[in-house]
Amino acid sequence: GDSVTQMEGPVTLSEEAFLTINCTYTATGYPSLFWYVQYPGEGLQLLLKATKADDKGSNKGFEATYRKETTSFHLEKGSVQVSDSAVYFCALRGSNSGYALNFGKGTSLLVTP
Amino acid sequence: GAVVSQHPSWVICKSGTSVKIECRSLDFQATTMFWYRQFPKQSLMLMATSNEGSKATYEQGVEKDKFLINHASLTLSTLTVTSAHPEDSSFYICSARTQPDGYGYTFGSGTRLTVV
């Protein structure tokens, strides 16, 4: 079945450092891919999405490109801020999932001043 | 934007008792609600999908008699954990689909259940 694998955390970075959180997936057909962010005490919020191969999702300085050839959707940000500290989830919606999302384990990011 | 209010945010209950978790869509009609469970350092695992006015569809391995889901209205879905055991202790999250194209979802803030 469909699955998502993302890098283990926690990830600790200094402010203004470059961020990469790896995400790879296994799915049949053509899934849609998402990154969600969860701040402490809050629900998951959509960060960005891509619905077809080569699409680039972007929001708040974060970017991820849907790479079908490598089945990847890595999250990147050029300069992180303390306020980016949160847990990041990669997710996919498969072609036959009935709209349910399939999540990775989440990666905790801590950005220090 | 679309908001789902989930309550309670945390609950402690004794073994053998039942606990109800509510998710309300505040400014939209949630025809479909997804219920997830999350163990520490694990991904969100889909438990069931409920559609308003019909029986929930449970994922393989999820006991439907233990995790009762009711979605009687377009703004309220509930998950009741019956005869709770310590192994039911977990983080439960609801999510509603907000866009017909299937790309929009909104999540509740989650419920931390501890069974003692």
PDB file of C-alpha atoms in Angstrom:
ATOM      1  CA  GLY A   1       0.000   0.000   0.000  1.00  0.00           C
ATOM      2  CA  ASP A   2       0.855   3.639  -0.010  1.00  0.00           C
ATOM      3  CA  SER A   3       3.458   4.864   2.445  1.00  0.00           C
ATOM      4  CA  VAL A   4       5.518   7.913   3.325  1.00  0.00           C
ATOM      5  CA  THR A   5       9.004   7.908   4.802  1.00  0.00           C
ATOM      6  CA  GLN A   6      10.521  11.042   6.208  1.00  0.00           C
ATOM      7  CA  MET A   7      13.752  11.684   8.003  1.00  0.00           C
ATOM      8  CA  GLU A   8      13.922  11.109  11.700  1.00  0.00           C
ATOM      9  CA  GLY A   9      14.214  14.049  13.999  1.00  0.00           C
ATOM     10  CA  PRO A  10      14.702  16.017  16.008  1.00  0.00           C
ATOM     11  CA  VAL A  11      16.489  18.471  13.787  1.00  0.00           C
ATOM     12  CA  THR A  12      18.209  21.364  15.528  1.00  0.00           C
ATOM     13  CA  LEU A  13      19.392  24.340  13.524  1.00  0.00           C
ATOM     14  CA  SER A  14      20.641  27.804  14.222  1.00  0.00           C
ATOM     15  CA  GLU A  15      18.612  30.739  13.009  1.00  0.00           C
ATOM     16  CA  GLU A  16      19.232  31.549   9.333  1.00  0.00           C
ATOM     17  CA  ALA A  17      20.525  28.064   8.567  1.00  0.00           C
ATOM     18  CA  PHE A  18      19.368  26.099   5.536  1.00  0.00           C
ATOM     19  CA  LEU A  19      16.737  23.462   6.135  1.00  0.00           C
ATOM     20  CA  THR A  20      16.100  20.208   4.312  1.00  0.00           C
ATOM     21  CA  ILE A  21      13.673  17.573   5.524  1.00  0.00           C
ATOM     22  CA  ASN A  22      13.666  14.525   3.308  1.00  0.00           C
ATOM     23  CA  CYS A  23      10.483  12.772   2.304  1.00  0.00           C
ATOM     24  CA  THR A  24      10.051   9.817  -0.031  1.00  0.00           C
ATOM     25  CA  TYR A  25       6.922   7.950  -0.882  1.00  0.00           C
ATOM     26  CA  THR A  26       5.577   4.720  -2.263  1.00  0.00           C
ATOM     27  CA  ALA A  27       2.285   4.827  -4.087  1.00  0.00           C
ATOM     28  CA  THR A  28       0.491   3.464  -7.079  1.00  0.00           C
ATOM     29  CA  GLY A  29      -0.770   5.844  -9.680  1.00  0.00           C
ATOM     30  CA  TYR A  30      -0.320   9.557  -9.260  1.00  0.00           C
ATOM     31  CA  PRO A  31      -0.631  10.713  -5.667  1.00  0.00           C
ATOM     32  CA  SER A  32      -0.909  14.255  -4.436  1.00  0.00           C
ATOM     33  CA  LEU A  33       1.748  15.311  -1.948  1.00  0.00           C
ATOM     34  CA  PHE A  34       1.537  17.618   1.042  1.00  0.00           C
ATOM     35  CA  TRP A  35       3.593  19.099   3.819  1.00  0.00           C
ATOM     36  CA  TYR A  36       1.795  19.906   7.050  1.00  0.00           C
ATOM     37  CA  VAL A  37       3.149  21.776  10.048  1.00  0.00           C
ATOM     38  CA  GLN A  38       2.054  21.436  13.641  1.00  0.00           C
ATOM     39  CA  TYR A  39       2.956  24.151  16.109  1.00  0.00           C
ATOM     40  CA  PRO A  40       2.820  23.320  19.823  1.00  0.00           C
ATOM     41  CA  GLY A  41      -0.739  23.021  21.049  1.00  0.00           C
ATOM     42  CA  GLU A  42      -2.254  23.526  17.617  1.00  0.00           C
ATOM     43  CA  GLY A  43      -3.735  21.381  14.888  1.00  0.00           C
ATOM     44  CA  LEU A  44      -1.968  20.447  11.701  1.00  0.00           C
ATOM     45  CA  GLN A  45      -1.870  23.224   9.132  1.00  0.00           C
ATOM     46  CA  LEU A  46      -1.244  22.833   5.443  1.00  0.00           C
ATOM     47  CA  LEU A  47       2.140  24.279   4.561  1.00  0.00           C
ATOM     48  CA  LEU A  48       2.233  23.466   0.863  1.00  0.00           C
ATOM     49  CA  LYS A  49       1.122  20.911  -1.663  1.00  0.00           C
ATOM     50  CA  ALA A  50       1.826  19.580  -5.142  1.00  0.00           C
ATOM     51  CA  THR A  51      -0.665  17.638  -7.168  1.00  0.00           C
ATOM     52  CA  LYS A  52       1.391  16.398 -10.119  1.00  0.00           C
ATOM     53  CA  ALA A  53       4.939  15.579 -11.084  1.00  0.00           C
ATOM     54  CA  ASP A  54       7.374  18.503 -11.304  1.00  0.00           C
ATOM     55  CA  ASP A  55       4.996  20.802  -9.462  1.00  0.00           C
ATOM     56  CA  LYS A  56       6.668  22.992  -6.870  1.00  0.00           C
ATOM     57  CA  GLY A  57       4.705  23.908  -3.780  1.00  0.00           C
ATOM     58  CA  SER A  58       5.787  26.974  -1.860  1.00  0.00           C
ATOM     59  CA  ASN A  59       4.638  28.963   1.134  1.00  0.00           C
ATOM     60  CA  LYS A  60       6.253  31.151   3.806  1.00  0.00           C
ATOM     61  CA  GLY A  61       9.692  30.607   2.293  1.00  0.00           C
ATOM     62  CA  PHE A  62       9.331  26.815   2.267  1.00  0.00           C
ATOM     63  CA  GLU A  63       9.496  24.888  -0.995  1.00  0.00           C
ATOM     64  CA  ALA A  64       9.105  21.297  -2.114  1.00  0.00           C
ATOM     65  CA  THR A  65       9.191  19.817  -5.601  1.00  0.00           C
ATOM     66  CA  TYR A  66       7.257  16.712  -6.603  1.00  0.00           C
ATOM     67  CA  ARG A  67       9.904  14.409  -8.113  1.00  0.00           C
ATOM     68  CA  LYS A  68       8.309  11.367  -9.612  1.00  0.00           C
ATOM     69  CA  GLU A  69      11.592   9.887 -10.838  1.00  0.00           C
ATOM     70  CA  THR A  70      12.955   9.773  -7.297  1.00  0.00           C
ATOM     71  CA  THR A  71       9.544   9.501  -5.573  1.00  0.00           C
ATOM     72  CA  SER A  72      10.514  12.377  -3.334  1.00  0.00           C
ATOM     73  CA  PHE A  73       9.047  15.595  -1.973  1.00  0.00           C
ATOM     74  CA  HIS A  74      11.808  17.129   0.137  1.00  0.00           C
ATOM     75  CA  LEU A  75      11.016  20.249   2.140  1.00  0.00           C
ATOM     76  CA  GLU A  76      13.511  23.121   1.992  1.00  0.00           C
ATOM     77  CA  LYS A  77      13.882  26.600   3.371  1.00  0.00           C
ATOM     78  CA  GLY A  78      16.829  28.852   2.765  1.00  0.00           C
ATOM     79  CA  SER A  79      16.900  30.631   6.104  1.00  0.00           C
ATOM     80  CA  VAL A  80      14.975  29.302   9.077  1.00  0.00           C
ATOM     81  CA  GLN A  81      13.649  31.393  11.917  1.00  0.00           C
ATOM     82  CA  VAL A  82      12.958  30.557  15.545  1.00  0.00           C
ATOM     83  CA  SER A  83       9.261  30.745  14.733  1.00  0.00           C
ATOM     84  CA  ASP A  84       9.669  27.809  12.335  1.00  0.00           C
ATOM     85  CA  SER A  85      10.181  25.485  15.282  1.00  0.00           C
ATOM     86  CA  ALA A  86       7.432  22.874  14.918  1.00  0.00           C
ATOM     87  CA  VAL A  87       6.760  19.334  13.782  1.00  0.00           C
ATOM     88  CA  TYR A  88       6.591  18.828  10.020  1.00  0.00           C
ATOM     89  CA  PHE A  89       4.617  16.019   8.406  1.00  0.00           C
ATOM     90  CA  CYS A  90       4.908  14.810   4.855  1.00  0.00           C
ATOM     91  CA  ALA A  91       1.707  13.253   3.531  1.00  0.00           C
ATOM     92  CA  LEU A  92       0.201  11.847   0.396  1.00  0.00           C
ATOM     93  CA  ARG A  93      -3.263  11.332  -0.926  1.00  0.00           C
ATOM     94  CA  GLY A  94      -3.286   8.271  -3.095  1.00  0.00           C
ATOM     95  CA  SER A  95      -5.308   7.751  -6.212  1.00  0.00           C
ATOM     96  CA  ASN A  96      -7.485   5.215  -4.457  1.00  0.00           C
ATOM     97  CA  SER A  97      -7.391   6.471  -0.867  1.00  0.00           C
ATOM     98  CA  GLY A  98     -10.870   7.885  -0.774  1.00  0.00           C
ATOM     99  CA  TYR A  99      -9.455  11.306   0.132  1.00  0.00           C
ATOM    100  CA  ALA A 100      -7.771  10.124   3.340  1.00  0.00           C
ATOM    101  CA  LEU A 101      -4.196  11.272   3.853  1.00  0.00           C
ATOM    102  CA  ASN A 102      -1.283   8.947   4.512  1.00  0.00           C
ATOM    103  CA  PHE A 103       1.305  10.564   6.799  1.00  0.00           C
ATOM    104  CA  GLY A 104       4.957  10.177   7.559  1.00  0.00           C
ATOM    105  CA  LYS A 105       6.111  10.026  11.177  1.00  0.00           C
ATOM    106  CA  GLY A 106       6.805  13.712  11.433  1.00  0.00           C
ATOM    107  CA  THR A 107      10.073  15.560  11.930  1.00  0.00           C
ATOM    108  CA  SER A 108      10.552  17.848  14.874  1.00  0.00           C
ATOM    109  CA  LEU A 109      12.473  21.028  14.087  1.00  0.00           C
ATOM    110  CA  LEU A 110      14.015  23.260  16.719  1.00  0.00           C
ATOM    111  CA  VAL A 111      15.558  26.519  15.628  1.00  0.00           C
ATOM    112  CA  THR A 112      17.795  28.247  18.152  1.00  0.00           C
ATOM    113  CA  PRO A 113      18.661  31.957  18.191  1.00  0.00           C
TER     114      PRO A 113
ATOM    115  CA  GLY B   1     -10.656  29.822   7.091  1.00  0.00           C
ATOM    116  CA  ALA B   2     -12.298  26.532   7.926  1.00  0.00           C
ATOM    117  CA  VAL B   3     -11.881  25.562  11.560  1.00  0.00           C
ATOM    118  CA  VAL B   4     -12.473  22.298  13.353  1.00  0.00           C
ATOM    119  CA  SER B   5     -12.812  22.556  17.113  1.00  0.00           C
ATOM    120  CA  GLN B   6     -11.822  19.380  18.946  1.00  0.00           C
ATOM    121  CA  HIS B   7     -12.620  18.726  22.604  1.00  0.00           C
ATOM    122  CA  PRO B   8     -11.378  17.840  25.051  1.00  0.00           C
ATOM    123  CA  SER B   9      -7.730  18.596  24.430  1.00  0.00           C
ATOM    124  CA  TRP B  10      -6.746  16.089  27.062  1.00  0.00           C
ATOM    125  CA  VAL B  11      -8.551  13.579  29.224  1.00  0.00           C
ATOM    126  CA  ILE B  12      -7.644  11.022  31.856  1.00  0.00           C
ATOM    127  CA  CYS B  13     -10.032   8.167  32.476  1.00  0.00           C
ATOM    128  CA  LYS B  14     -10.114   4.933  34.407  1.00  0.00           C
ATOM    129  CA  SER B  15      -9.894   1.552  32.746  1.00  0.00           C
ATOM    130  CA  GLY B  16     -13.280   0.242  31.755  1.00  0.00           C
ATOM    131  CA  THR B  17     -14.919   3.607  31.325  1.00  0.00           C
ATOM    132  CA  SER B  18     -15.879   5.333  28.075  1.00  0.00           C
ATOM    133  CA  VAL B  19     -14.641   8.617  26.719  1.00  0.00           C
ATOM    134  CA  LYS B  20     -16.210  10.782  24.038  1.00  0.00           C
ATOM    135  CA  ILE B  21     -14.205  13.099  21.813  1.00  0.00           C
ATOM    136  CA  GLU B  22     -16.018  15.760  19.799  1.00  0.00           C
ATOM    137  CA  CYS B  23     -15.072  17.533  16.637  1.00  0.00           C
ATOM    138  CA  ARG B  24     -17.141  20.443  15.429  1.00  0.00           C
ATOM    139  CA  SER B  25     -16.772  22.294  12.175  1.00  0.00           C
ATOM    140  CA  LEU B  26     -17.312  25.924  13.065  1.00  0.00           C
ATOM    141  CA  ASP B  27     -17.817  27.699   9.776  1.00  0.00           C
ATOM    142  CA  PHE B  28     -18.365  25.043   7.168  1.00  0.00           C
ATOM    143  CA  GLN B  29     -20.191  21.805   6.650  1.00  0.00           C
ATOM    144  CA  ALA B  30     -18.024  18.752   7.104  1.00  0.00           C
ATOM    145  CA  THR B  31     -19.506  16.003   4.991  1.00  0.00           C
ATOM    146  CA  THR B  32     -16.470  13.805   5.578  1.00  0.00           C
ATOM    147  CA  MET B  33     -14.486  13.467   8.793  1.00  0.00           C
ATOM    148  CA  PHE B  34     -11.337  11.426   9.229  1.00  0.00           C
ATOM    149  CA  TRP B  35     -10.189  10.103  12.594  1.00  0.00           C
ATOM    150  CA  TYR B  36      -6.508   9.478  13.204  1.00  0.00           C
ATOM    151  CA  ARG B  37      -4.508   8.060  16.058  1.00  0.00           C
ATOM    152  CA  GLN B  38      -0.915   8.956  16.789  1.00  0.00           C
ATOM    153  CA  PHE B  39       1.534   7.141  19.026  1.00  0.00           C
ATOM    154  CA  PRO B  40       4.691   8.901  20.240  1.00  0.00           C
ATOM    155  CA  LYS B  41       7.196   9.348  17.434  1.00  0.00           C
ATOM    156  CA  GLN B  42       4.859   7.593  15.031  1.00  0.00           C
ATOM    157  CA  SER B  43       2.861   8.811  12.111  1.00  0.00           C
ATOM    158  CA  LEU B  44      -0.822   9.583  12.185  1.00  0.00           C
ATOM    159  CA  MET B  45      -2.652   6.346  11.522  1.00  0.00           C
ATOM    160  CA  LEU B  46      -6.051   6.561   9.903  1.00  0.00           C
ATOM    161  CA  MET B  47      -8.640   4.836  12.062  1.00  0.00           C
ATOM    162  CA  ALA B  48     -11.838   5.519  10.188  1.00  0.00           C
ATOM    163  CA  THR B  49     -13.637   7.734   7.733  1.00  0.00           C
ATOM    164  CA  SER B  50     -17.113   8.965   8.487  1.00  0.00           C
ATOM    165  CA  ASN B  51     -19.614  10.553   6.179  1.00  0.00           C
ATOM    166  CA  GLU B  52     -22.538  12.500   7.526  1.00  0.00           C
ATOM    167  CA  GLY B  53     -25.595  10.363   7.930  1.00  0.00           C
ATOM    168  CA  SER B  54     -23.953   7.031   7.210  1.00  0.00           C
ATOM    169  CA  LYS B  55     -21.899   4.433   9.025  1.00  0.00           C
ATOM    170  CA  ALA B  56     -18.199   5.004   9.389  1.00  0.00           C
ATOM    171  CA  THR B  57     -15.698   3.013   7.362  1.00  0.00           C
ATOM    172  CA  TYR B  58     -13.025   1.560   9.605  1.00  0.00           C
ATOM    173  CA  GLU B  59      -9.481   0.702   8.619  1.00  0.00           C
ATOM    174  CA  GLN B  60      -8.281  -2.831   8.938  1.00  0.00           C
ATOM    175  CA  GLY B  61      -7.425  -3.723  12.495  1.00  0.00           C
ATOM    176  CA  VAL B  62      -9.546  -1.002  14.101  1.00  0.00           C
ATOM    177  CA  GLU B  63     -12.311  -2.380  16.311  1.00  0.00           C
ATOM    178  CA  LYS B  64     -15.525  -0.648  15.342  1.00  0.00           C
ATOM    179  CA  ASP B  65     -17.285  -1.740  18.538  1.00  0.00           C
ATOM    180  CA  LYS B  66     -14.552  -0.186  20.612  1.00  0.00           C
ATOM    181  CA  PHE B  67     -14.145   3.041  18.697  1.00  0.00           C
ATOM    182  CA  LEU B  68     -17.654   4.269  18.023  1.00  0.00           C
ATOM    183  CA  ILE B  69     -17.911   7.047  15.501  1.00  0.00           C
ATOM    184  CA  ASN B  70     -21.031   9.114  15.037  1.00  0.00           C
ATOM    185  CA  HIS B  71     -21.446  11.738  12.349  1.00  0.00           C
ATOM    186  CA  ALA B  72     -25.079  12.629  12.706  1.00  0.00           C
ATOM    187  CA  SER B  73     -24.817  16.203  11.507  1.00  0.00           C
ATOM    188  CA  LEU B  74     -22.750  18.226   9.089  1.00  0.00           C
ATOM    189  CA  THR B  75     -21.062  20.080  11.932  1.00  0.00           C
ATOM    190  CA  LEU B  76     -20.422  17.389  14.536  1.00  0.00           C
ATOM    191  CA  SER B  77     -18.571  14.103  14.558  1.00  0.00           C
ATOM    192  CA  THR B  78     -17.770  12.160  17.705  1.00  0.00           C
ATOM    193  CA  LEU B  79     -15.419   9.344  18.596  1.00  0.00           C
ATOM    194  CA  THR B  80     -16.254   7.309  21.678  1.00  0.00           C
ATOM    195  CA  VAL B  81     -13.631   5.012  23.105  1.00  0.00           C
ATOM    196  CA  THR B  82     -15.594   2.339  24.946  1.00  0.00           C
ATOM    197  CA  SER B  83     -14.317   0.201  27.801  1.00  0.00           C
ATOM    198  CA  ALA B  84     -11.004   1.981  27.638  1.00  0.00           C
ATOM    199  CA  HIS B  85      -7.777   0.165  28.407  1.00  0.00           C
ATOM    200  CA  PRO B  86      -4.310   1.598  29.026  1.00  0.00           C
ATOM    201  CA  GLU B  87      -3.261   0.541  25.529  1.00  0.00           C
ATOM    202  CA  ASP B  88      -5.868   2.938  24.149  1.00  0.00           C
ATOM    203  CA  SER B  89      -3.836   5.808  25.546  1.00  0.00           C
ATOM    204  CA  SER B  90      -2.851   7.864  22.556  1.00  0.00           C
ATOM    205  CA  PHE B  91      -3.305  11.127  20.698  1.00  0.00           C
ATOM    206  CA  TYR B  92      -6.481  11.279  18.630  1.00  0.00           C
ATOM    207  CA  ILE B  93      -6.943  13.785  15.823  1.00  0.00           C
ATOM    208  CA  CYS B  94      -9.914  14.527  13.612  1.00  0.00           C
ATOM    209  CA  SER B  95      -9.744  16.039  10.175  1.00  0.00           C
ATOM    210  CA  ALA B  96     -12.391  17.319   7.809  1.00  0.00           C
ATOM    211  CA  ARG B  97     -12.266  17.689   4.080  1.00  0.00           C
ATOM    212  CA  THR B  98     -12.993  21.280   3.209  1.00  0.00           C
ATOM    213  CA  GLN B  99     -12.782  21.352  -0.544  1.00  0.00           C
ATOM    214  CA  PRO B 100     -14.592  19.158  -3.049  1.00  0.00           C
ATOM    215  CA  ASP B 101     -11.420  18.728  -5.082  1.00  0.00           C
ATOM    216  CA  GLY B 102      -9.934  16.768  -2.224  1.00  0.00           C
ATOM    217  CA  TYR B 103      -6.923  18.985  -1.644  1.00  0.00           C
ATOM    218  CA  GLY B 104      -8.175  20.926   1.354  1.00  0.00           C
ATOM    219  CA  TYR B 105      -8.264  19.542   4.849  1.00  0.00           C
ATOM    220  CA  THR B 106      -8.529  21.090   8.269  1.00  0.00           C
ATOM    221  CA  PHE B 107      -7.480  19.399  11.475  1.00  0.00           C
ATOM    222  CA  GLY B 108      -8.575  19.528  15.066  1.00  0.00           C
ATOM    223  CA  SER B 109      -5.917  20.275  17.649  1.00  0.00           C
ATOM    224  CA  GLY B 110      -6.046  16.730  18.955  1.00  0.00           C
ATOM    225  CA  THR B 111      -7.023  14.944  22.159  1.00  0.00           C
ATOM    226  CA  ARG B 112      -4.491  13.343  24.460  1.00  0.00           C
ATOM    227  CA  LEU B 113      -6.175  10.329  26.079  1.00  0.00           C
ATOM    228  CA  THR B 114      -4.578   8.666  29.076  1.00  0.00           C
ATOM    229  CA  VAL B 115      -6.217   5.570  30.507  1.00  0.00           C
ATOM    230  CA  VAL B 116      -5.146   4.648  34.023  1.00  0.00           C
TER     231      VAL B 116
END
